[in-house]
mmCIF file of C-alpha atoms in Angstrom:
data_model
loop_
_atom_site.group_PDB
_atom_site.id
_atom_site.type_symbol
_atom_site.label_atom_id
_atom_site.label_comp_id
_atom_site.label_asym_id
_atom_site.label_seq_id
_atom_site.Cartn_x
_atom_site.Cartn_y
_atom_site.Cartn_z
ATOM 1 C CA MET C 261 -1.584 -3.839 21.418
ATOM 2 C CA GLY C 262 -4.111 -1.307 20.456
ATOM 3 C CA ALA C 263 -6.541 -4.267 20.062
ATOM 4 C CA HIS C 264 -7.098 -7.540 20.963
ATOM 5 C CA HIS C 265 -7.311 -9.495 17.358
ATOM 6 C CA PRO C 266 -8.608 -12.841 17.311
ATOM 7 C CA ALA C 267 -7.873 -14.957 14.311
ATOM 8 C CA LYS C 268 -10.917 -16.634 12.166
ATOM 9 C CA ARG C 269 -13.937 -15.534 11.616
ATOM 10 C CA THR C 270 -17.147 -17.785 10.777
ATOM 11 C CA ALA C 271 -17.994 -16.119 7.251
ATOM 12 C CA ALA C 272 -16.182 -13.358 5.446
ATOM 13 C CA ALA C 273 -18.362 -10.274 5.234
ATOM 14 C CA THR C 274 -16.285 -8.268 2.268
ATOM 15 C CA PRO C 275 -18.680 -7.560 -0.340
ATOM 16 C CA THR C 276 -17.641 -9.056 -3.957
ATOM 17 C CA ALA C 277 -15.812 -6.344 -6.072
ATOM 18 C CA ALA C 278 -19.156 -5.930 -8.017
ATOM 19 C CA ALA C 279 -21.391 -4.933 -5.536
ATOM 20 C CA ALA C 280 -22.499 -1.721 -5.143
ATOM 21 C CA LEU C 281 -20.797 0.528 -2.608
ATOM 22 C CA LYS C 282 -23.541 2.581 -0.182
ATOM 23 C CA ASP C 283 -20.698 4.495 2.073
ATOM 24 C CA GLY C 284 -21.927 7.597 3.644
ATOM 25 C CA GLU C 285 -25.936 6.781 2.891
ATOM 26 C CA ALA C 286 -27.303 5.774 6.191
ATOM 27 C CA GLU C 287 -25.917 8.609 8.159
ATOM 28 C CA LYS C 288 -27.299 10.987 4.923
ATOM 29 C CA ARG C 289 -30.754 9.427 5.809
ATOM 30 C CA LEU C 290 -30.456 9.616 9.744
ATOM 31 C CA LEU C 291 -29.345 13.464 9.152
ATOM 32 C CA GLU C 292 -32.591 13.978 7.072
ATOM 33 C CA ILE C 293 -34.717 12.323 9.672
ATOM 34 C CA TYR C 294 -33.504 14.896 12.009
ATOM 35 C CA ARG C 295 -34.137 17.703 9.484
ATOM 36 C CA LEU C 296 -37.721 17.061 9.506
ATOM 37 C CA THR C 297 -38.486 16.120 12.743
ATOM 38 C CA GLY C 298 -36.854 19.568 13.586
ATOM 39 C CA GLU C 299 -38.985 21.040 10.955
ATOM 40 C CA GLY C 300 -42.252 19.715 12.363
ATOM 41 C CA ARG C 301 -42.600 17.644 9.341
ATOM 42 C CA THR C 302 -42.778 14.449 11.634
ATOM 43 C CA ARG C 303 -45.227 11.963 9.860
ATOM 44 C CA GLU C 304 -42.373 11.803 6.449
ATOM 45 C CA ALA C 305 -39.572 11.664 9.205
ATOM 46 C CA LEU C 306 -41.486 8.465 10.739
ATOM 47 C CA ALA C 307 -41.847 7.240 7.308
ATOM 48 C CA LYS C 308 -38.274 7.548 6.765
ATOM 49 C CA ALA C 309 -37.063 6.438 10.199
ATOM 50 C CA GLU C 310 -39.198 3.098 9.561
ATOM 51 C CA SER C 311 -37.610 2.650 6.340
ATOM 52 C CA LEU C 312 -34.048 3.339 7.721
ATOM 53 C CA VAL C 313 -34.557 0.746 10.501
ATOM 54 C CA ARG C 314 -35.881 -1.836 7.883
ATOM 55 C CA ASP C 315 -32.748 -1.502 5.728
ATOM 56 C CA HIS C 316 -30.104 -1.413 8.793
ATOM 57 C CA PRO C 317 -31.756 -3.041 11.650
ATOM 58 C CA ASN C 318 -28.442 -2.819 13.723
ATOM 59 C CA PHE C 319 -28.327 0.757 13.417
ATOM 60 C CA GLN C 320 -28.603 2.009 17.098
ATOM 61 C CA LEU C 321 -29.193 5.793 16.169
ATOM 62 C CA ALA C 322 -31.892 4.893 13.612
ATOM 63 C CA GLN C 323 -33.788 2.925 16.208
ATOM 64 C CA LEU C 324 -33.571 5.869 18.833
ATOM 65 C CA ALA C 325 -34.760 8.197 16.321
ATOM 66 C CA LEU C 326 -37.767 6.155 15.498
ATOM 67 C CA GLY C 327 -38.562 5.294 19.107
ATOM 68 C CA ASP C 328 -38.794 8.807 19.928
ATOM 69 C CA LEU C 329 -40.974 9.758 16.711
ATOM 70 C CA LEU C 330 -43.085 6.971 18.096
ATOM 71 C CA THR C 331 -43.145 8.609 21.452
ATOM 72 C CA SER C 332 -43.774 12.313 20.462
ATOM 73 C CA ARG C 333 -47.075 10.943 19.147
ATOM 74 C CA VAL C 334 -48.243 10.523 22.805
ATOM 75 C CA ARG C 335 -46.383 12.638 24.635
ATOM 76 C CA GLY C 336 -43.558 15.395 24.030
ATOM 77 C CA LEU C 337 -40.026 14.911 24.391
ATOM 78 C CA LYS C 338 -37.137 16.690 26.225
ATOM 79 C CA GLN C 339 -34.460 15.513 24.820
ATOM 80 C CA MET C 340 -33.112 12.387 22.302
ATOM 81 C CA GLY C 341 -34.199 9.452 23.860
ATOM 82 C CA ASP C 342 -36.493 10.937 26.363
ATOM 83 C CA VAL C 343 -37.400 7.514 28.472
ATOM 84 C CA PRO C 344 -39.068 7.205 32.000
ATOM 85 C CA PRO C 345 -36.312 7.440 34.485
ATOM 86 C CA ALA C 346 -36.842 3.563 35.533
ATOM 87 C CA THR C 347 -35.914 2.766 32.155
ATOM 88 C CA ALA C 348 -33.250 5.567 31.467
ATOM 89 C CA ALA C 349 -31.648 4.144 34.707
ATOM 90 C CA GLU C 350 -31.621 0.903 33.121
ATOM 91 C CA ALA C 351 -30.246 1.939 30.047
ATOM 92 C CA ALA C 352 -27.389 3.802 31.356
ATOM 93 C CA ALA C 353 -26.086 0.569 32.902
ATOM 94 C CA PRO C 354 -23.010 -1.043 30.658
ATOM 95 C CA ARG C 355 -24.203 -2.880 28.181
ATOM 96 C CA PRO C 356 -21.532 -4.861 25.884
ATOM 97 C CA ALA C 357 -22.310 -3.599 22.474
ATOM 98 C CA GLY C 358 -21.904 -0.157 24.087
ATOM 99 C CA GLU C 359 -25.436 1.053 23.522
ATOM 100 C CA THR C 360 -26.098 3.519 26.349
ATOM 101 C CA LEU C 361 -28.105 6.513 25.822
ATOM 102 C CA ALA C 362 -25.072 8.600 26.575
ATOM 103 C CA GLU C 363 -22.917 7.092 24.308
ATOM 104 C CA LEU C 364 -25.540 7.578 21.708
ATOM 105 C CA ARG C 365 -26.556 11.115 21.891
ATOM 106 C CA ALA C 366 -22.572 11.627 21.986
ATOM 107 C CA GLU C 367 -22.349 9.730 18.633
ATOM 108 C CA SER C 368 -25.364 11.777 17.515
ATOM 109 C CA ARG C 369 -23.777 15.269 18.517
ATOM 110 C CA GLN C 370 -20.548 14.226 16.999
ATOM 111 C CA ARG C 371 -22.327 13.342 13.407
ATOM 112 C CA THR C 372 -24.520 16.509 13.337
ATOM 113 C CA ASP C 373 -21.054 18.760 14.507
ATOM 114 C CA ALA C 374 -19.018 17.586 11.688
ATOM 115 C CA LEU C 375 -21.673 17.921 9.025
ATOM 116 C CA ARG C 376 -22.672 21.102 9.987
ATOM 117 C CA VAL C 377 -19.169 22.641 10.053
ATOM 118 C CA ARG C 378 -17.523 21.735 6.939
ATOM 119 C CA PRO C 379 -14.207 21.903 5.891
ATOM 120 C CA PRO C 380 -13.924 25.443 3.791
ATOM 121 C CA ALA C 381 -13.940 24.206 0.003
ATOM 122 C CA GLY C 382 -10.670 23.731 -1.453
ATOM 123 C CA THR C 383 -8.704 23.383 1.748
ATOM 124 C CA VAL C 384 -6.667 20.360 2.775
ATOM 125 C CA PRO C 385 -4.968 19.591 6.345
ATOM 126 C CA SER C 386 -1.822 21.750 7.416
ATOM 127 C CA GLN C 387 0.049 18.784 7.321
ATOM 128 C CA PHE C 388 -0.063 17.833 3.810
ATOM 129 C CA LEU C 389 2.850 19.789 2.769
ATOM 130 C CA GLU C 390 3.535 17.929 -0.486
ATOM 131 C CA ILE C 391 2.058 15.050 -1.599
ATOM 132 C CA SER C 392 3.786 13.158 -4.389
ATOM 133 C CA ALA C 393 1.547 12.544 -7.414
ATOM 134 C CA ARG C 394 1.922 8.658 -7.586
ATOM 135 C CA THR C 395 0.295 8.691 -3.743
ATOM 136 C CA ARG C 396 -3.248 8.701 -5.187
ATOM 137 C CA HIS C 397 -4.984 8.888 -1.991
ATOM 138 C CA ALA C 398 -4.594 10.386 1.625
ATOM 139 C CA ILE C 399 -6.461 9.894 4.958
ATOM 140 C CA ALA C 400 -7.055 12.668 7.703
ATOM 141 C CA VAL C 401 -8.684 12.000 10.956
ATOM 142 C CA ASP C 402 -9.968 14.657 13.383
ATOM 143 C CA ALA C 403 -10.491 12.916 16.971
ATOM 144 C CA SER C 404 -12.178 16.119 18.103
ATOM 145 C CA ARG C 405 -14.933 15.469 15.790
ATOM 146 C CA SER C 406 -14.879 11.677 15.305
ATOM 147 C CA ARG C 407 -14.386 12.546 11.928
ATOM 148 C CA LEU C 408 -12.244 10.586 9.125
ATOM 149 C CA TYR C 409 -11.410 12.389 5.838
ATOM 150 C CA LEU C 410 -10.512 10.719 2.512
ATOM 151 C CA PHE C 411 -8.694 12.532 -0.113
ATOM 152 C CA GLU C 412 -7.994 11.808 -3.866
ATOM 153 C CA ASN C 413 -4.866 13.414 -5.561
ATOM 154 C CA THR C 414 -6.185 14.587 -8.772
ATOM 155 C CA GLY C 415 -4.211 17.000 -11.201
ATOM 156 C CA LYS C 416 -5.403 20.001 -9.353
ATOM 157 C CA GLY C 417 -4.218 18.689 -5.846
ATOM 158 C CA MET C 418 -5.504 16.803 -3.266
ATOM 159 C CA GLU C 419 -9.544 16.846 -3.187
ATOM 160 C CA LEU C 420 -11.664 15.551 -0.324
ATOM 161 C CA ILE C 421 -14.013 12.719 -1.603
ATOM 162 C CA ALA C 422 -15.681 11.678 1.597
ATOM 163 C CA ASP C 423 -15.636 11.510 5.149
ATOM 164 C CA TYR C 424 -16.911 9.104 7.722
ATOM 165 C CA TYR C 425 -17.902 8.732 11.650
ATOM 166 C CA ALA C 426 -15.252 6.975 13.153
ATOM 167 C CA SER C 427 -14.659 5.754 16.566
ATOM 168 C CA VAL C 428 -11.371 6.061 18.613
ATOM 169 C CA GLY C 429 -9.961 4.589 22.062
ATOM 170 C CA LYS C 430 -11.897 4.197 25.107
ATOM 171 C CA LEU C 431 -9.616 6.622 26.972
ATOM 172 C CA GLY C 432 -9.416 9.039 23.922
ATOM 173 C CA ILE C 433 -6.336 9.667 22.296
ATOM 174 C CA GLU C 434 -2.591 10.430 22.352
ATOM 175 C CA LYS C 435 -1.373 6.710 22.792
ATOM 176 C CA THR C 436 1.830 6.619 24.624
ATOM 177 C CA LEU C 437 1.545 3.130 26.537
ATOM 178 C CA GLU C 438 0.589 -0.728 25.063
ATOM 179 C CA GLY C 439 -2.555 -1.594 26.867
ATOM 180 C CA ASP C 440 -3.650 2.201 27.607
ATOM 181 C CA GLN C 441 -6.999 2.382 25.164
ATOM 182 C CA ARG C 442 -6.107 5.183 23.490
ATOM 183 C CA THR C 443 -5.585 5.813 19.745
ATOM 184 C CA PRO C 444 -2.071 7.741 18.843
ATOM 185 C CA LEU C 445 -1.613 10.768 16.935
ATOM 186 C CA GLY C 446 0.570 11.694 13.811
ATOM 187 C CA VAL C 447 1.574 10.808 10.779
ATOM 188 C CA TYR C 448 1.000 7.150 9.813
ATOM 189 C CA TYR C 449 1.204 4.810 6.561
ATOM 190 C CA ILE C 450 -1.013 2.175 5.879
ATOM 191 C CA THR C 451 0.925 -1.120 5.777
ATOM 192 C CA SER C 452 -1.394 -4.016 4.804
ATOM 193 C CA ARG C 453 -4.716 -4.983 3.924
ATOM 194 C CA LEU C 454 -5.567 -8.034 6.143
ATOM 195 C CA ASP C 455 -7.730 -10.561 4.573
ATOM 196 C CA PRO C 456 -11.128 -10.642 5.969
ATOM 197 C CA ALA C 457 -11.417 -14.200 6.050
ATOM 198 C CA LYS C 458 -8.967 -14.593 9.137
ATOM 199 C CA LEU C 459 -10.378 -12.197 10.842
ATOM 200 C CA THR C 460 -13.453 -12.681 13.697
ATOM 201 C CA ASP C 461 -16.725 -10.938 12.808
ATOM 202 C CA PHE C 462 -15.376 -8.354 15.563
ATOM 203 C CA TYR C 463 -13.719 -6.585 12.565
ATOM 204 C CA GLY C 464 -16.651 -6.258 10.290
ATOM 205 C CA SER C 465 -15.207 -5.960 6.556
ATOM 206 C CA GLY C 466 -12.042 -6.179 6.871
ATOM 207 C CA ALA C 467 -8.873 -4.183 8.759
ATOM 208 C CA LEU C 468 -5.799 -1.631 7.726
ATOM 209 C CA PRO C 469 -2.900 -1.723 10.197
ATOM 210 C CA ILE C 470 -1.027 1.527 10.178
ATOM 211 C CA ASN C 471 2.997 1.496 11.338
ATOM 212 C CA TYR C 472 2.403 2.602 14.904
ATOM 213 C CA PRO C 473 4.492 3.081 16.592
ATOM 214 C CA SER C 474 6.462 5.146 14.040
ATOM 215 C CA PRO C 475 10.631 5.995 14.201
ATOM 216 C CA LEU C 476 9.054 9.242 15.907
ATOM 217 C CA ASP C 477 7.296 7.212 18.288
ATOM 218 C CA GLN C 478 9.781 4.802 18.883
ATOM 219 C CA SER C 479 12.117 7.955 19.660
ATOM 220 C CA ARG C 480 9.781 8.846 22.364
ATOM 221 C CA GLY C 481 9.780 5.501 24.083
ATOM 222 C CA LYS C 482 6.228 4.934 22.817
ATOM 223 C CA THR C 483 4.817 0.919 23.141
ATOM 224 C CA GLY C 484 2.237 -0.772 22.141
ATOM 225 C CA GLY C 485 1.383 -1.726 18.444
ATOM 226 C CA GLY C 486 -1.850 -3.490 16.353
ATOM 227 C CA ILE C 487 -3.485 -0.212 15.844
ATOM 228 C CA TRP C 488 -5.819 -0.878 12.580
ATOM 229 C CA LEU C 489 -8.810 1.052 10.659
ATOM 230 C CA HIS C 490 -11.543 -1.893 10.711
ATOM 231 C CA GLY C 491 -15.171 -2.084 10.507
ATOM 232 C CA THR C 492 -17.877 -3.511 13.357
ATOM 233 C CA PRO C 493 -19.319 -6.552 14.203
ATOM 234 C CA PRO C 494 -22.939 -7.781 12.648
ATOM 235 C CA GLU C 495 -24.865 -6.532 15.696
ATOM 236 C CA GLN C 496 -23.502 -3.045 15.614
ATOM 237 C CA PHE C 497 -23.516 -0.365 12.334
ATOM 238 C CA SER C 498 -21.428 1.773 14.392
ATOM 239 C CA ARG C 499 -19.671 2.145 17.750
ATOM 240 C CA ALA C 500 -19.516 5.094 20.449
ATOM 241 C CA PRO C 501 -17.110 7.989 19.806
ATOM 242 C CA LEU C 502 -14.689 6.205 22.272
ATOM 243 C CA ALA C 503 -15.159 2.476 22.039
ATOM 244 C CA THR C 504 -11.893 0.991 20.909
ATOM 245 C CA ASP C 505 -8.769 -0.322 22.509
ATOM 246 C CA GLY C 506 -6.727 2.144 20.699
ATOM 247 C CA CYS C 507 -8.289 1.575 16.752
ATOM 248 C CA LEU C 508 -9.900 3.506 14.261
ATOM 249 C CA ALA C 509 -13.512 2.209 13.947
ATOM 250 C CA LEU C 510 -15.971 2.488 11.059
ATOM 251 C CA ALA C 511 -19.172 1.411 9.943
ATOM 252 C CA ASN C 512 -18.669 -1.248 7.426
ATOM 253 C CA PRO C 513 -20.038 0.304 4.413
ATOM 254 C CA ASP C 514 -17.586 3.192 4.729
ATOM 255 C CA LEU C 515 -14.782 1.052 5.674
ATOM 256 C CA GLU C 516 -15.686 -0.755 2.523
ATOM 257 C CA ARG C 517 -15.087 2.267 0.602
ATOM 258 C CA ILE C 518 -11.643 3.148 1.999
ATOM 259 C CA LEU C 519 -10.713 -0.849 1.629
ATOM 260 C CA ARG C 520 -10.977 -0.389 -2.281
ATOM 261 C CA THR C 521 -9.546 2.982 -2.388
ATOM 262 C CA VAL C 522 -6.348 2.953 0.072
ATOM 263 C CA GLU C 523 -2.721 1.489 -1.087
ATOM 264 C CA PRO C 524 -0.717 -0.386 1.519
ATOM 265 C CA ARG C 525 2.769 1.177 1.970
ATOM 266 C CA THR C 526 2.056 4.680 0.057
ATOM 267 C CA THR C 527 -1.496 5.932 1.846
ATOM 268 C CA PRO C 528 -0.914 8.232 4.671
ATOM 269 C CA VAL C 529 -2.748 8.567 7.454
ATOM 270 C CA VAL C 530 -2.600 11.875 9.703
ATOM 271 C CA ILE C 531 -4.550 11.327 13.151
ATOM 272 C CA ALA C 532 -4.785 14.607 15.159
ATOM 273 C CA ARG C 533 -6.595 15.816 17.908
ATOM 274 C CA GLN C 534 -8.274 18.786 15.823
ATOM 275 C CA LEU C 535 -7.081 19.299 11.830
ATOM 276 C CA GLN C 536 -6.225 22.702 11.155
ATOM 277 C CA TRP C 537 -7.729 23.206 7.162
ATOM 278 C CA VAL C 538 -5.611 25.468 5.117
ATOM 279 C CA GLN C 539 -5.529 26.726 1.402
ATOM 280 C CA PRO C 540 -2.872 24.458 -0.741
ATOM 281 C CA GLN C 541 -0.814 27.767 -1.594
ATOM 282 C CA SER C 542 -0.592 29.035 1.891
ATOM 283 C CA LEU C 543 1.918 26.148 2.170
ATOM 284 C CA GLN C 544 3.970 27.061 -0.416
ATOM 285 C CA PRO C 545 6.452 29.004 1.409
ATOM 286 C CA GLU C 546 7.309 26.082 4.303
ATOM 287 C CA ARG C 547 7.344 23.745 1.826
ATOM 288 C CA GLN C 548 9.919 25.643 -0.725
ATOM 289 C CA LYS C 549 12.369 26.121 2.681
ATOM 290 C CA PHE C 550 12.307 22.545 3.626
ATOM 291 C CA GLU C 551 12.697 21.632 0.047
ATOM 292 C CA ALA C 552 16.053 23.823 -0.096
ATOM 293 C CA VAL C 553 17.452 22.047 2.882
ATOM 294 C CA LEU C 554 16.579 18.755 1.100
ATOM 295 C CA ASP C 555 18.160 19.702 -2.217
ATOM 296 C CA ALA C 556 21.324 20.521 0.228
ATOM 297 C CA TRP C 557 21.642 16.992 1.515
ATOM 298 C CA ARG C 558 20.537 15.430 -1.919
ATOM 299 C CA THR C 559 23.582 17.575 -3.369
ATOM 300 C CA ALA C 560 25.946 16.708 -0.471
ATOM 301 C CA LYS C 561 25.485 12.706 -1.198
ATOM 302 C CA SER C 562 25.830 13.387 -4.858
ATOM 303 C CA GLN C 563 29.351 14.975 -4.278
ATOM 304 C CA GLY C 564 30.437 12.573 -2.078
ATOM 305 C CA ASP C 565 30.801 15.092 0.826
ATOM 306 C CA MET C 566 30.916 13.260 3.980
ATOM 307 C CA GLN C 567 31.519 15.827 6.142
ATOM 308 C CA ARG C 568 28.425 18.038 4.951
ATOM 309 C CA LEU C 569 26.394 15.368 4.478
ATOM 310 C CA LEU C 570 26.636 13.888 8.303
ATOM 311 C CA SER C 571 26.028 17.348 9.445
ATOM 312 C CA PHE C 572 22.461 16.662 8.551
ATOM 313 C CA TYR C 573 22.055 13.576 11.037
ATOM 314 C CA ALA C 574 21.331 14.123 14.258
ATOM 315 C CA PRO C 575 23.392 12.113 16.707
ATOM 316 C CA ASN C 576 20.742 10.061 18.275
ATOM 317 C CA PHE C 577 19.912 8.705 14.270
ATOM 318 C CA GLU C 578 18.708 5.647 14.113
ATOM 319 C CA SER C 579 17.941 3.154 10.988
ATOM 320 C CA TYR C 580 15.636 -0.426 10.741
ATOM 321 C CA GLY C 581 17.251 -2.897 13.555
ATOM 322 C CA LYS C 582 18.173 0.279 15.848
ATOM 323 C CA MET C 583 21.361 0.814 13.585
ATOM 324 C CA PRO C 584 23.098 3.721 14.969
ATOM 325 C CA LEU C 585 24.476 6.818 12.790
ATOM 326 C CA ALA C 586 28.401 5.607 12.873
ATOM 327 C CA THR C 587 26.867 2.105 11.044
ATOM 328 C CA TRP C 588 24.688 4.184 8.867
ATOM 329 C CA SER C 589 27.611 6.670 7.640
ATOM 330 C CA ARG C 590 29.129 3.742 6.270
ATOM 331 C CA SER C 591 26.685 2.767 3.878
ATOM 332 C CA LEU C 592 26.261 6.490 2.746
ATOM 333 C CA GLU C 593 29.802 6.473 2.098
ATOM 334 C CA ALA C 594 29.315 3.228 0.107
ATOM 335 C CA GLU C 595 26.033 4.550 -1.676
ATOM 336 C CA SER C 596 27.799 7.708 -2.323
ATOM 337 C CA ARG C 597 31.086 6.164 -3.830
ATOM 338 C CA ALA C 598 28.739 4.116 -5.994
ATOM 339 C CA LEU C 599 27.129 7.142 -7.657
ATOM 340 C CA ARG C 600 31.119 7.660 -9.432
ATOM 341 C CA GLY C 601 30.226 11.312 -9.849
ATOM 342 C CA ARG C 602 26.624 10.674 -10.984
ATOM 343 C CA GLU C 603 24.047 13.230 -9.754
ATOM 344 C CA LEU C 604 21.247 11.923 -7.356
ATOM 345 C CA GLN C 605 17.824 12.941 -8.383
ATOM 346 C CA LEU C 606 14.840 12.769 -6.229
ATOM 347 C CA LYS C 607 11.408 11.714 -7.210
ATOM 348 C CA ASP C 608 8.016 11.385 -6.212
ATOM 349 C CA LYS C 609 8.482 13.608 -3.076
ATOM 350 C CA SER C 610 6.122 13.918 -0.230
ATOM 351 C CA TYR C 611 6.556 15.786 2.993
ATOM 352 C CA LEU C 612 4.079 15.453 6.050
ATOM 353 C CA ARG C 613 4.769 17.849 8.415
ATOM 354 C CA TRP C 614 3.866 17.059 11.918
ATOM 355 C CA THR C 615 4.000 19.793 14.651
ATOM 356 C CA ASP C 616 3.578 18.920 18.514
ATOM 357 C CA SER C 617 6.082 19.583 20.817
ATOM 358 C CA ALA C 618 8.721 19.464 18.185
ATOM 359 C CA ASP C 619 8.325 20.201 14.624
ATOM 360 C CA THR C 620 9.220 16.731 12.268
ATOM 361 C CA MET C 621 9.025 16.466 8.908
ATOM 362 C CA VAL C 622 8.022 12.749 7.353
ATOM 363 C CA VAL C 623 9.637 12.344 3.627
ATOM 364 C CA THR C 624 9.394 10.046 1.056
ATOM 365 C CA PHE C 625 11.207 9.592 -2.474
ATOM 366 C CA GLY C 626 12.436 7.953 -4.866
ATOM 367 C CA GLU C 627 16.596 8.178 -5.134
ATOM 368 C CA VAL C 628 17.179 7.784 -8.218
ATOM 369 C CA PRO C 629 21.147 8.557 -10.074
ATOM 370 C CA VAL C 630 21.129 10.400 -13.338
ATOM 371 C CA GLY C 631 20.993 8.086 -16.055
ATOM 372 C CA ALA C 632 19.488 5.307 -13.826
ATOM 373 C CA ARG C 633 15.912 3.800 -14.724
ATOM 374 C CA THR C 634 15.022 3.003 -11.065
ATOM 375 C CA GLY C 635 16.152 3.233 -7.332
ATOM 376 C CA PRO C 636 15.292 2.522 -4.133
ATOM 377 C CA VAL C 637 12.754 4.284 -2.138
ATOM 378 C CA LYS C 638 13.540 6.049 1.216
ATOM 379 C CA ARG C 639 11.458 7.249 4.009
ATOM 380 C CA GLN C 640 13.418 10.217 6.603
ATOM 381 C CA TYR C 641 12.051 11.571 9.227
ATOM 382 C CA TRP C 642 13.299 14.940 9.981
ATOM 383 C CA MET C 643 12.933 17.354 13.105
ATOM 384 C CA ARG C 644 13.915 20.833 13.591
ATOM 385 C CA LYS C 645 16.728 22.109 16.264
ATOM 386 C CA GLY C 646 16.463 25.625 16.308
ATOM 387 C CA ASN C 647 16.476 26.890 12.582
ATOM 388 C CA GLN C 648 18.333 23.341 11.452
ATOM 389 C CA TRP C 649 16.342 20.495 10.510
ATOM 390 C CA GLN C 650 18.325 16.987 11.324
ATOM 391 C CA ILE C 651 17.356 13.585 10.150
ATOM 392 C CA PHE C 652 16.947 11.077 13.040
ATOM 393 C CA PHE C 653 15.609 8.308 11.016
ATOM 394 C CA GLU C 654 15.976 7.127 7.403
ATOM 395 C CA GLY C 655 15.284 3.737 5.966
ATOM 396 C CA VAL C 656 14.556 1.772 2.284
ATOM 397 C CA ILE C 657 10.896 1.044 2.169
ATOM 398 C CA GLY C 658 10.562 -0.302 -1.366
#
């Protein structure tokens, strides 16, 4: 499991639908305090720090900023959280809430660095090769910056609408084994929205599970599960950069925005060591190349050319329930016969590319015969072997 998930909270923490969202507001106020302090305007900074602490008494970084500003009135400061040696040794001791000075300094660095170096205007993560217009939102996580980016699919393409500080696993990223306290890397989908009333206060405003281990993860023998996007307990505004058992943890106001925005089963979540930001038009050549491959698969299935169709499937192919290619091929043949010569249309296509030691494409589309109004929604996982793309997983998801 990526996290321990006890049931039952003492009181529901999710706000009513009418409540105003305050995502990102506390961080903006904290950074304003840093700016004023850096400019020597400590009186203004102190007033803003006192106000922020009043509004968010559990925001440890705000408490630290306030403490530093008060201390600076009587002596100079050498660094953030500049406390006498005896007190510093005390503060460095392990504490359940993870509030050590080293962790708070690391959190402060991650927040300021991510907001100092912004994604270039109009860019998207390189994994977003093609996102269907019916996919309304997408999420990308840059673990190196402890940052989650929320996108909206507009008439002009994917638009970055918000980004938030997020904590990852205690031992970092690249999850491979159950209980390794690491956050997985890859392309995932939100699978459901959990009822906050059935969770403990530890998860704050709620939780959104993702589909780790994905078919790619399973093909690589990765184990574990229970990886969620979730909030924070009442006594903490946020957690240290490396703090979870593998989940992604956000401040409750930030998670509340995501809870109201994303759609289970259709919202992709890309988790990368470091995001590469590109102009959408730069992805067009690779998108067109893959589009040609997918269209060749569609044509072979439409024509009932089983020899050609099966050439698109890897020998190690599996579907749900570890169904091997020999069994799946019988389903393909039955589906092709059922078309009775009608051409297949692939609608609402999405391609998300993942490149590590291999080049993988996660493909989602509606499979609709000409003349039909609807058809199954399918998801395929393709891997490139040399110059050839092959399907190693395929299944119906809706």
